[in-house]
Short mmCIF file of C-alpha atoms and ligand atoms in Angstrom, two decimals:
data_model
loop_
_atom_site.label_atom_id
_atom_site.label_comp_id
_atom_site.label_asym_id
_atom_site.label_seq_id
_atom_site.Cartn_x
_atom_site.Cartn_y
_atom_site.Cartn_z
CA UNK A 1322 17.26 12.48 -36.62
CA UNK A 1323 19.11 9.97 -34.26
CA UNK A 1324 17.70 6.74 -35.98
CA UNK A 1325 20.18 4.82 -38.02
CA UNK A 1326 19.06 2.45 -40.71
CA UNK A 1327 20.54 -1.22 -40.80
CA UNK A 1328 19.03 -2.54 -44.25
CA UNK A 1329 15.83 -1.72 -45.50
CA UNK A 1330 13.80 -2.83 -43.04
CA UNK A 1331 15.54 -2.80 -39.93
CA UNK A 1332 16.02 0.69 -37.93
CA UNK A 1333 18.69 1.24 -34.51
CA UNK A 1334 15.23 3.89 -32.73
CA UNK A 1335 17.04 3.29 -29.26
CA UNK A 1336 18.53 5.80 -27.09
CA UNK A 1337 22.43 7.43 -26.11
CA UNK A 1338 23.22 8.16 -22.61
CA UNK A 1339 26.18 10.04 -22.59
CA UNK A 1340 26.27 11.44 -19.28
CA UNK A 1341 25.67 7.63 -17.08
CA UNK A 1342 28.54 6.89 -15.08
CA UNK A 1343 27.21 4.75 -12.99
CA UNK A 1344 25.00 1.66 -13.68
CA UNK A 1345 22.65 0.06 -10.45
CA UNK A 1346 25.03 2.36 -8.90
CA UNK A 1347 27.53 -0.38 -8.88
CA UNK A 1348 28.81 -1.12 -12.10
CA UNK A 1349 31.36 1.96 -13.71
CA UNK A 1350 30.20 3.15 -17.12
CA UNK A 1351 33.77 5.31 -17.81
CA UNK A 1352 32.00 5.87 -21.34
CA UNK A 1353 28.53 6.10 -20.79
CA UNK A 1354 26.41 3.65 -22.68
CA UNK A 1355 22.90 3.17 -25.14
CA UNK A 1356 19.89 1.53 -24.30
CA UNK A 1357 19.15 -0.01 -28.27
CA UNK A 1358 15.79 -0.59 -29.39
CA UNK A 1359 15.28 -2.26 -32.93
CA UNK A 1360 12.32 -1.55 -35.30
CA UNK A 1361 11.60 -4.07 -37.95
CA UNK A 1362 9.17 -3.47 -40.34
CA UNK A 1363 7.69 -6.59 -42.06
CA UNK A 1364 5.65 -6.63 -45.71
CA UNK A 1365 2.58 -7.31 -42.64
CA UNK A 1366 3.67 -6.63 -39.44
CA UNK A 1367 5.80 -4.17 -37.39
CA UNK A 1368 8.09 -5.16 -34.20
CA UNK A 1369 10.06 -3.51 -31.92
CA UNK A 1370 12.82 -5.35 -30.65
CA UNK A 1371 13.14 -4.35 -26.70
CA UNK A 1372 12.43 -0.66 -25.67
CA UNK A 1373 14.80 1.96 -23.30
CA UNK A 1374 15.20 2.81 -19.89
CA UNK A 1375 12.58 4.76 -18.72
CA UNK A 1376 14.42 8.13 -18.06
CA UNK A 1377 15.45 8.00 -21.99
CA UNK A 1378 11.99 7.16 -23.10
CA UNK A 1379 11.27 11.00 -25.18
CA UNK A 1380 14.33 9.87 -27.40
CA UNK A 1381 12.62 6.53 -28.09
CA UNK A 1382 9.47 8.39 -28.85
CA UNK A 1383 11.32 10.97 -31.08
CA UNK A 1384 12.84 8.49 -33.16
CA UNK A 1385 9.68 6.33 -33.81
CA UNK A 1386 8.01 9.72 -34.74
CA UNK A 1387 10.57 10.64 -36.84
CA UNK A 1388 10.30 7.64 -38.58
CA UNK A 1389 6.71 7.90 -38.80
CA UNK A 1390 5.74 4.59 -37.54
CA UNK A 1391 1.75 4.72 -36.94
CA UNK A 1392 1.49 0.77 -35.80
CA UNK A 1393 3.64 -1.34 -33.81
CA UNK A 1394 1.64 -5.07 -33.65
CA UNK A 1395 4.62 -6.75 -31.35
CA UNK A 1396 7.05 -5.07 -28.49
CA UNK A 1397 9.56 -8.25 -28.32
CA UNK A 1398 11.20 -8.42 -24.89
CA UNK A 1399 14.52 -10.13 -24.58
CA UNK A 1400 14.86 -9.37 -21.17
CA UNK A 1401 12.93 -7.88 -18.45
CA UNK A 1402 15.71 -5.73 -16.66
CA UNK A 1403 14.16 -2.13 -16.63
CA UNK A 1404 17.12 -0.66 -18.61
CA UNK A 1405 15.41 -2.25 -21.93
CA UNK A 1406 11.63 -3.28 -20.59
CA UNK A 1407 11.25 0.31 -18.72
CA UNK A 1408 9.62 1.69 -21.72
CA UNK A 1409 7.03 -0.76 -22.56
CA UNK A 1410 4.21 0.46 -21.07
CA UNK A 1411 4.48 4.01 -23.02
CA UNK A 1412 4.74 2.30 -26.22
CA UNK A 1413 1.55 -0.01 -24.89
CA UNK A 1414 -0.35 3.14 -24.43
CA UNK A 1415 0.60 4.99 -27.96
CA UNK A 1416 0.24 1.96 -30.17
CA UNK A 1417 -3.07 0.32 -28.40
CA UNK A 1418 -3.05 -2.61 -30.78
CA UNK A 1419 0.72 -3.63 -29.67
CA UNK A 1420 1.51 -7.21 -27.84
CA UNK A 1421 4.23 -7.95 -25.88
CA UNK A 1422 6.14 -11.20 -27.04
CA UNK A 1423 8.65 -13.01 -24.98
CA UNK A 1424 8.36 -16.18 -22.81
CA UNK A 1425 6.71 -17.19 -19.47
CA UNK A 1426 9.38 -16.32 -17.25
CA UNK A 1427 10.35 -12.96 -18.77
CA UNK A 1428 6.60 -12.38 -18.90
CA UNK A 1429 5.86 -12.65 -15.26
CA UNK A 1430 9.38 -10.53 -14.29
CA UNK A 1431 7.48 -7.63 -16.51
CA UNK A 1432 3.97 -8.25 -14.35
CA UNK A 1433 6.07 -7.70 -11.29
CA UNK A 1434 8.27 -5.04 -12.36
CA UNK A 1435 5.69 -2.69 -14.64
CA UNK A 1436 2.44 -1.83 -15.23
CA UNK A 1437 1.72 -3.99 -18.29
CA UNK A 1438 -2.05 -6.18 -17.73
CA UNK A 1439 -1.65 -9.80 -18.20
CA UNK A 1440 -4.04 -9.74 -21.90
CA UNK A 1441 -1.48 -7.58 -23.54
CA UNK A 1442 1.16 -10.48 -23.86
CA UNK A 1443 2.05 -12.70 -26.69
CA UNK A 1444 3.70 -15.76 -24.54
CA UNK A 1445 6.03 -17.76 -26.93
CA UNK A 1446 8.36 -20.86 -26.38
CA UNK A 1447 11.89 -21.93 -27.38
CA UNK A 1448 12.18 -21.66 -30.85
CA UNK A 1449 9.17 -20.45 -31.85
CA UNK A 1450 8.70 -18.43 -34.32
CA UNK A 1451 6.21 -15.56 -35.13
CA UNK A 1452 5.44 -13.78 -39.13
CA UNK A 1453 5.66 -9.90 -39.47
CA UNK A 1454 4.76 -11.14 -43.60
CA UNK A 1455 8.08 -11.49 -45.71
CA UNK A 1456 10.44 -11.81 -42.45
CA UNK A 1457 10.42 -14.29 -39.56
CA UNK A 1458 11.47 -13.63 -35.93
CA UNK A 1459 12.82 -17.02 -34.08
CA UNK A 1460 12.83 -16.94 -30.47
CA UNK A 1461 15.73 -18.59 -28.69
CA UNK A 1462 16.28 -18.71 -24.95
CA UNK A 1463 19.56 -18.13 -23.95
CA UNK A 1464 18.78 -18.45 -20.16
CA UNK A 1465 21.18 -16.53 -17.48
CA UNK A 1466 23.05 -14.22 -19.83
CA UNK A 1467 22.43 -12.37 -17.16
CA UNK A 1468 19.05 -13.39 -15.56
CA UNK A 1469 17.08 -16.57 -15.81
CA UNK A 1470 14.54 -15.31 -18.91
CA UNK A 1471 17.21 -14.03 -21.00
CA UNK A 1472 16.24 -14.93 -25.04
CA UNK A 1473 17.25 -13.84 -28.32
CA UNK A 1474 15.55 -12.99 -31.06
CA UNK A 1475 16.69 -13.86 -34.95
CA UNK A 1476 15.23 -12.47 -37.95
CA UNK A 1477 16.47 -15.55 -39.97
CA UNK A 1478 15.66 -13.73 -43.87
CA UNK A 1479 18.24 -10.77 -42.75
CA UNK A 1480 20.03 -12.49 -40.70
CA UNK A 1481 20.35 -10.29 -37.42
CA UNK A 1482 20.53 -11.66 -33.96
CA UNK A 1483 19.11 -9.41 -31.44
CA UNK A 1484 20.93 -10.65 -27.95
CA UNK A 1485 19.92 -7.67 -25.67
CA UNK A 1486 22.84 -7.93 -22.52
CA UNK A 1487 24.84 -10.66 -24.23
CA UNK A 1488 27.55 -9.04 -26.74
CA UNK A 1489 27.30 -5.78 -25.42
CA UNK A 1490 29.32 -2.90 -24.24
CA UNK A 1491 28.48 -0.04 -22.34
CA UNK A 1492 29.61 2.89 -24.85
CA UNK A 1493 28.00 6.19 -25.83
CA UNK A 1494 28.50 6.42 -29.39
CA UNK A 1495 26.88 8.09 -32.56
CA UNK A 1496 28.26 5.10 -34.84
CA UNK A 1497 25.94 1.95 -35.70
CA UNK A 1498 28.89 -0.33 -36.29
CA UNK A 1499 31.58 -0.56 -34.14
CA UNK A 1500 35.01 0.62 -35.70
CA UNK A 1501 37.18 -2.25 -34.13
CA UNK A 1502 40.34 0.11 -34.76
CA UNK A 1503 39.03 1.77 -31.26
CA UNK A 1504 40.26 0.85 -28.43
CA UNK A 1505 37.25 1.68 -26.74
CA UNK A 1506 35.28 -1.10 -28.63
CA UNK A 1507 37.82 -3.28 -26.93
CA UNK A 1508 38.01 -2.16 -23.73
CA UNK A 1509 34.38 -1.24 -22.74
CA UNK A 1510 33.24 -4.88 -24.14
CA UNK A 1511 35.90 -6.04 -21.94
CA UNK A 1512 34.66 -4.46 -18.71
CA UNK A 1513 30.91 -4.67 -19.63
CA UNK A 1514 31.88 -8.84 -20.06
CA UNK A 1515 33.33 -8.83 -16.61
CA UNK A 1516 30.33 -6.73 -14.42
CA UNK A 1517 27.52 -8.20 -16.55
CA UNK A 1518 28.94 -11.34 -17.71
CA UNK A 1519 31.47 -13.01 -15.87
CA UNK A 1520 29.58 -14.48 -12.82
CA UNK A 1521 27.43 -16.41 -15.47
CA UNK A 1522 30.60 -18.02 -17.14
CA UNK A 1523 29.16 -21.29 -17.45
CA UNK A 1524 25.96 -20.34 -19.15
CA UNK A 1525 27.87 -17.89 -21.18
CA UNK A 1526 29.79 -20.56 -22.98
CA UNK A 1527 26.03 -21.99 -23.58
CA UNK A 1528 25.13 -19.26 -24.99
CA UNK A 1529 27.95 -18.42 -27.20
CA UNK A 1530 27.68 -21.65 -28.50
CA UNK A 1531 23.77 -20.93 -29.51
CA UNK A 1532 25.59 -17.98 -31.51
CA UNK A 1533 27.96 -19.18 -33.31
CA UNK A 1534 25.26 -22.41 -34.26
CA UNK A 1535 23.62 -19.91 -35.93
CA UNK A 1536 26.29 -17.90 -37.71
CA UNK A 1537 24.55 -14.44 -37.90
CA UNK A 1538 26.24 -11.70 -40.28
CA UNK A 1539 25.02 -8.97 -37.57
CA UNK A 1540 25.07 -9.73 -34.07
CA UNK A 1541 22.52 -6.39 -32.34
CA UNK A 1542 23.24 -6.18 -28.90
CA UNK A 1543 20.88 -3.77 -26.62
CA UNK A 1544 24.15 -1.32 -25.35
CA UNK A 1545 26.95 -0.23 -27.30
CA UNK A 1546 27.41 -0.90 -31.43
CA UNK A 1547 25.76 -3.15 -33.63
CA UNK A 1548 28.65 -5.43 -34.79
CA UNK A 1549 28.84 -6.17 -38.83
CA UNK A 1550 31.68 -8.25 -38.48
CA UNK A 1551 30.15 -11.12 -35.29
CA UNK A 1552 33.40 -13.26 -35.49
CA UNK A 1553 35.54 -10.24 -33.57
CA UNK A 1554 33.58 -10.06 -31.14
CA UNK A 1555 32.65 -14.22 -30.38
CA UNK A 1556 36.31 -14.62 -30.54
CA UNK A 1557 36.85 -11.93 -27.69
CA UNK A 1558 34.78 -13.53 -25.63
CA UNK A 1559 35.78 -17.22 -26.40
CA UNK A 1560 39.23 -16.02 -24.86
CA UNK A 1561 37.83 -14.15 -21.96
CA UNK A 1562 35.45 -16.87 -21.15
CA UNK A 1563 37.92 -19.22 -21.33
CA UNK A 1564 39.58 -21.30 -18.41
CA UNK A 1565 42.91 -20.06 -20.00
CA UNK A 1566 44.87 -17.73 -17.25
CA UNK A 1567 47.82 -15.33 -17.57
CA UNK A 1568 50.99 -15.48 -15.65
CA UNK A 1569 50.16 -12.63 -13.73
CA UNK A 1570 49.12 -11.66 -9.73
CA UNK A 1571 47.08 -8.71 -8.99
CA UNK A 1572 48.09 -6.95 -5.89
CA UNK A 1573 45.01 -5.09 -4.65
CA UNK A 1574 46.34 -3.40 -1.35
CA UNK A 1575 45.25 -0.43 0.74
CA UNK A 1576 47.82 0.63 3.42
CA UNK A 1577 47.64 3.00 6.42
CA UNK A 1578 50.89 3.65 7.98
CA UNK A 1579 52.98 2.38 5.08
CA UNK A 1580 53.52 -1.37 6.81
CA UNK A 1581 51.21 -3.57 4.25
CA UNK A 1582 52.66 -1.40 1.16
CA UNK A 1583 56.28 -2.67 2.07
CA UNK A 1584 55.13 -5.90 2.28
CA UNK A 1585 53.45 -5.16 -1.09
CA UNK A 1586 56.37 -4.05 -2.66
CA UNK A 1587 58.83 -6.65 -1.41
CA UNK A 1588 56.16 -9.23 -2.60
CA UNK A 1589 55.94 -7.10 -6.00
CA UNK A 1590 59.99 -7.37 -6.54
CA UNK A 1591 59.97 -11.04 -5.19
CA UNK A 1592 57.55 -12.06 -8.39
CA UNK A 1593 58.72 -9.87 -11.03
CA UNK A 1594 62.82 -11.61 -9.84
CA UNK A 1595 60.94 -14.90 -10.94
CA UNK A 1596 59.61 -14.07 -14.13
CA UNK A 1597 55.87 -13.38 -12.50
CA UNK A 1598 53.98 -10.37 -14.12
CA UNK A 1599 52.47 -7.87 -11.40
CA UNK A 1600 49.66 -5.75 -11.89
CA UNK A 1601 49.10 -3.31 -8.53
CA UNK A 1602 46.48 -1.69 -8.00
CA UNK A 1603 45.72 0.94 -4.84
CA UNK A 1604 42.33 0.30 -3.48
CA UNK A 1605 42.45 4.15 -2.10
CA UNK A 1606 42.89 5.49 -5.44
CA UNK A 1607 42.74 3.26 -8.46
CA UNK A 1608 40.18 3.87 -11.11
CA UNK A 1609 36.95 1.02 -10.57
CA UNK A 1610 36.52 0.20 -13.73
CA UNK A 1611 40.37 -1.19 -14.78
CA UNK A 1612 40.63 -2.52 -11.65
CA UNK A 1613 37.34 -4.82 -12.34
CA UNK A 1614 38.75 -5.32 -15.92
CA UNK A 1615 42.51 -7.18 -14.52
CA UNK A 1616 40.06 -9.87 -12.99
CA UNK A 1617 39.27 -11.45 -16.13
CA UNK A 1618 43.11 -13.44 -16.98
CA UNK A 1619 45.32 -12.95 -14.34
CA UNK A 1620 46.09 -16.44 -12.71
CA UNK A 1621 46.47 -15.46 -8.81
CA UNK A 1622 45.27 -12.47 -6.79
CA UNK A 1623 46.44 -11.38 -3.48
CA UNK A 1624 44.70 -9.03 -1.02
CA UNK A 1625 46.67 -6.76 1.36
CA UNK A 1626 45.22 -4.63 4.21
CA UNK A 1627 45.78 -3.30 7.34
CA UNK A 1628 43.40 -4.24 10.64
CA UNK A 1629 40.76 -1.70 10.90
CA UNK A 1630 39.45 -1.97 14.20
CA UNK A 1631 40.10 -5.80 14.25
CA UNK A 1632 39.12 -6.39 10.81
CA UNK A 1633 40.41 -5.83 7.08
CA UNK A 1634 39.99 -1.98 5.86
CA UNK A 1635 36.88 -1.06 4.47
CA UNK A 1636 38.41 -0.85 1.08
CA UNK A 1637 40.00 -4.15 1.08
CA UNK A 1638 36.42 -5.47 2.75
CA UNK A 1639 34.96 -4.22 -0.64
CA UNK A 1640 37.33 -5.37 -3.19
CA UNK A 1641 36.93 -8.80 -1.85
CA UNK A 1642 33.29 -8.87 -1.45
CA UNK A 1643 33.30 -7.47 -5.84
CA UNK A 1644 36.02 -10.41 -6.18
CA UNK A 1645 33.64 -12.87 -4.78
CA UNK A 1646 30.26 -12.23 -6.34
CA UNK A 1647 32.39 -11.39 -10.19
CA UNK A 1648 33.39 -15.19 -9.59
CA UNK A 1649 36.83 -14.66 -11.63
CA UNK A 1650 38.61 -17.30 -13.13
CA UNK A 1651 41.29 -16.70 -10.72
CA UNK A 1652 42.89 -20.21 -9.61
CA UNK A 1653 44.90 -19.26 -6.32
CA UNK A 1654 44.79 -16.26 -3.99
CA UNK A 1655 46.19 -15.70 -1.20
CA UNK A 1656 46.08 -12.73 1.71
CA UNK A 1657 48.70 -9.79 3.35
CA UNK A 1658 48.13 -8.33 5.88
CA UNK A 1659 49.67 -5.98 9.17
CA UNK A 1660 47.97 -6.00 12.38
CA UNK A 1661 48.52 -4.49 15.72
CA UNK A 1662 46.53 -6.15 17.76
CA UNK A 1663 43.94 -9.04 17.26
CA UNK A 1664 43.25 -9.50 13.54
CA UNK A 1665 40.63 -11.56 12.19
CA UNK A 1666 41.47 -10.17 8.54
CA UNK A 1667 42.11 -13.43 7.38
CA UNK A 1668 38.82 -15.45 8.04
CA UNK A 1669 36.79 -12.39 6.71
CA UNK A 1670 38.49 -11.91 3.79
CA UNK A 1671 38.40 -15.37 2.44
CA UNK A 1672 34.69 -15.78 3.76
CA UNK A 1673 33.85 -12.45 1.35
CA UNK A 1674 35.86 -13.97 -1.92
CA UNK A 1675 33.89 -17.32 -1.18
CA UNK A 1676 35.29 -19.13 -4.01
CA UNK A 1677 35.80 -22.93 -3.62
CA UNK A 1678 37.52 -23.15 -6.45
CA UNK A 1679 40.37 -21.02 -5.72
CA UNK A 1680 43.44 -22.40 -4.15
CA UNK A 1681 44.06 -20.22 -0.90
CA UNK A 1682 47.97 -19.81 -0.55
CA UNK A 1683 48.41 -19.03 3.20
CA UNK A 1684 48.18 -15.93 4.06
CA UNK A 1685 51.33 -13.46 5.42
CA UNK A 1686 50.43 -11.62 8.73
CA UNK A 1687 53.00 -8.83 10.57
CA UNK A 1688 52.30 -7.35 13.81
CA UNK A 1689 53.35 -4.37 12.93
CA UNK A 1690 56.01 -3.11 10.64
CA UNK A 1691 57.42 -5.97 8.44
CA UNK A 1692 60.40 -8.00 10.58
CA UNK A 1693 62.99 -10.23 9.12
CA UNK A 1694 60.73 -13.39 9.18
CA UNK A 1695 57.62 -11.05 7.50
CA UNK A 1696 59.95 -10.77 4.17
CA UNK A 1697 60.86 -14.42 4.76
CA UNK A 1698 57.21 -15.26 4.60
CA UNK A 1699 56.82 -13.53 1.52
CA UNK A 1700 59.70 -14.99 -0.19
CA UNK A 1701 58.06 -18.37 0.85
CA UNK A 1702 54.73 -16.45 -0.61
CA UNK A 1703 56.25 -15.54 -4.46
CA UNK A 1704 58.00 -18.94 -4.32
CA UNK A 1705 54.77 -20.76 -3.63
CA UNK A 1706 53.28 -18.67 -6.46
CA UNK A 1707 55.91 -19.32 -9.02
CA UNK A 1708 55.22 -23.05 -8.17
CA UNK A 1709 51.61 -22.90 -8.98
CA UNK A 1710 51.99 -20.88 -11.70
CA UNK A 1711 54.74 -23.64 -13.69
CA UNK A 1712 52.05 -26.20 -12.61
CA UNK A 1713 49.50 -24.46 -14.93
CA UNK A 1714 51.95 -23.97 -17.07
CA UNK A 1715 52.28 -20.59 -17.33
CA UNK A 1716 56.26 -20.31 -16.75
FE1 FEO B 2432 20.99 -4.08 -19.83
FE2 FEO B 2432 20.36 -6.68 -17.76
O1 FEO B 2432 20.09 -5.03 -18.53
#
């Protein structure tokens, strides 16, 4: 039996996927991940809080048999993303006298994206509430955390807060709780924050603050562990969320013929002589997922390349396009770059990172192999950076 028991009326029924390394075939999942599905079985009614992704729907299935549930009244949908709303329509079929429950928005995102007829939904508003007898579900939309119908659901007697996406982690892992002695718990909340999270910073902080409003003793996200102890985690993500920066540069660089990594590493020693932390990471060959993770505190990121037929390497082209649509909290970037012959690295670069509210430091071109005035440049480059970075305070 996979099911894991909360309290006495509250079940974990969802689903482990061990073997998913790749999420929209974008997002790195170095541990796997869970799809987590909730049963809650009121003195009068019976709800299931968000279903799996449709390839994982048996193990949903298994686990509500085991459990021998014979009636589910409401499906509650949090969010329509497949991952969780995938396998609704199964659980519409076995338990015919089931209603989906969620709001307008969410319920026409489910019309589009599954089979589900319009008479089988339960629309509800912001704070609404609905009766399964003894225990009370409160709906609370928590919009863009990470699509515009995202909502959480509070059974207010037990105190749980179900927030699908928001809190989660992408981690395959037998435990309910999560054992905050493992790294893992920190890390893969870290990185699920940053690929999930981070481009909605603004209505993250919203959101947050609808949490800790409400002060639940269990916060039950829809991936990773259930977390008994909520403050951990809020205060994680207060930090990360924050507009609070490290002293620190990424280098992302990809190099050819070994001109942009000299630049790279003259730039590296130039920082680290002025008390400037340097994190480098090889766009050929660095693992996805940590390199995503450094773009959550670091105050400045540069870029290096070489010109690929007139243009930044496909690698760098990539990494800047992720930087831009992650939205960082990066304050100042700035470019590197070695060229042979027209380059036009620099305007297609900064038009794929797209971030008005980064300060660009300008950029440091060589034709060629670095020259005296190339490391010159650069010196000019770390000093401008060490500027920036007492401004902020950070030295
Ligand atoms: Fe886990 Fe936005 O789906």
């Amino acid at each position: 039996m996979r099911v894991k028991q909360i309290n006495e009326s509250v079940w974990s029924v969802g689903a482990i996927d061990w073997k998913r390394r790749m999420f929209d075939e974008i997002v790195p999942l170095p541990d796997g991940t869970s799809y987590n599905s909730y049963l809650i079985n009121g003195s009068e009614k019976t709800a299931l809080i968000d279903t799996v992704d449709p390839h994982m729907e048996k193990d949903l299935l298994d686990n509500l048999k085991d459990l021998e549930v014979n009636k589910i009244d409401y499906i509650i949908s949090n969010h329509a993303e497949q991952d969780h709303s995938g396998s609704i329509p199964i659980i519409l079929e076995m338990f015919p006298e089931s209603k989906v429950v969620t709001n307008e928005k969410c319920k026409n995102m489910l019309i589009d994206l599954l089979p589900i007829d319009e008479e089988r939904f339960i629309v509800i508003q912001d704070r609404e509430t609905i009766s399964l007898g003894d225990k009370t579900l409160e709906f609370i939309f928590a919009p863009w955390v990470h699509w515009p119908e995202t909502m959480f659901t509070y059974l207010r007697e037990d105190k749980i807060l179900f927030t699908c996406d928001f809190l989660g982690s992408h981690l395959a892992t037998s435990e309910l709780y999560a054992d905050f002695d493992d790294f893992k718990i920190y890390e893969d909340a870290k990185l699920y924050y940053v690929e999930i999270m981070m481009p909605y910073r603004r209505f993250f902080i919203k959101a947050l603050e609808l949490v800790e409003d409400l002060k639940p003793g269990i916060i039950a996200p829809s991936h990773g562990p259930v977390y008994d102890k909520p403050e951990y985690i809020i205060n994680l993500h207060k930090k990360w969320v924050s507009d609070e920066v490290k002293n620190e540069v990424l280098l992302f660089w990809v190099s050819m013929h070994g001109s942009t990594k000299e630049m790279v590493d003259y730039l590296e020693k130039e920082l680290i002589k002025r008390k400037i932390n340097v994190r480098k990471f090889d766009l050929a060959s660095s693992d996805a997922a940590r390199l995503t993770m450094s773009l959550v505190d670091a105050a400045t990121l540069v870029l290096a390349t070489p010109a690929v037929l007139g243009g930044a390497h496909p690698a760098a082209v990539y990494a800047a396009y992720l930087t831009g649509i992650l939205k960082p909290k990066i304050k100042f970037a700035s470019i590197i770059a070695s060229y042979s012959w027209g380059s036009k690295i620099v305007d297609q670069l900064k038009g794929l990172m797209n971030n008005p509210k980064w300060e660009i430091l300008d950029p440091v071109l060589s034709k060629g192999a670095a020259k005296e005035e190339t490391y010159k440049d650069l010196e000019r480059l770390a000093a401008e950076i060490e500027t920036k970075h007492r401004s902020e305070g950070l030295l």
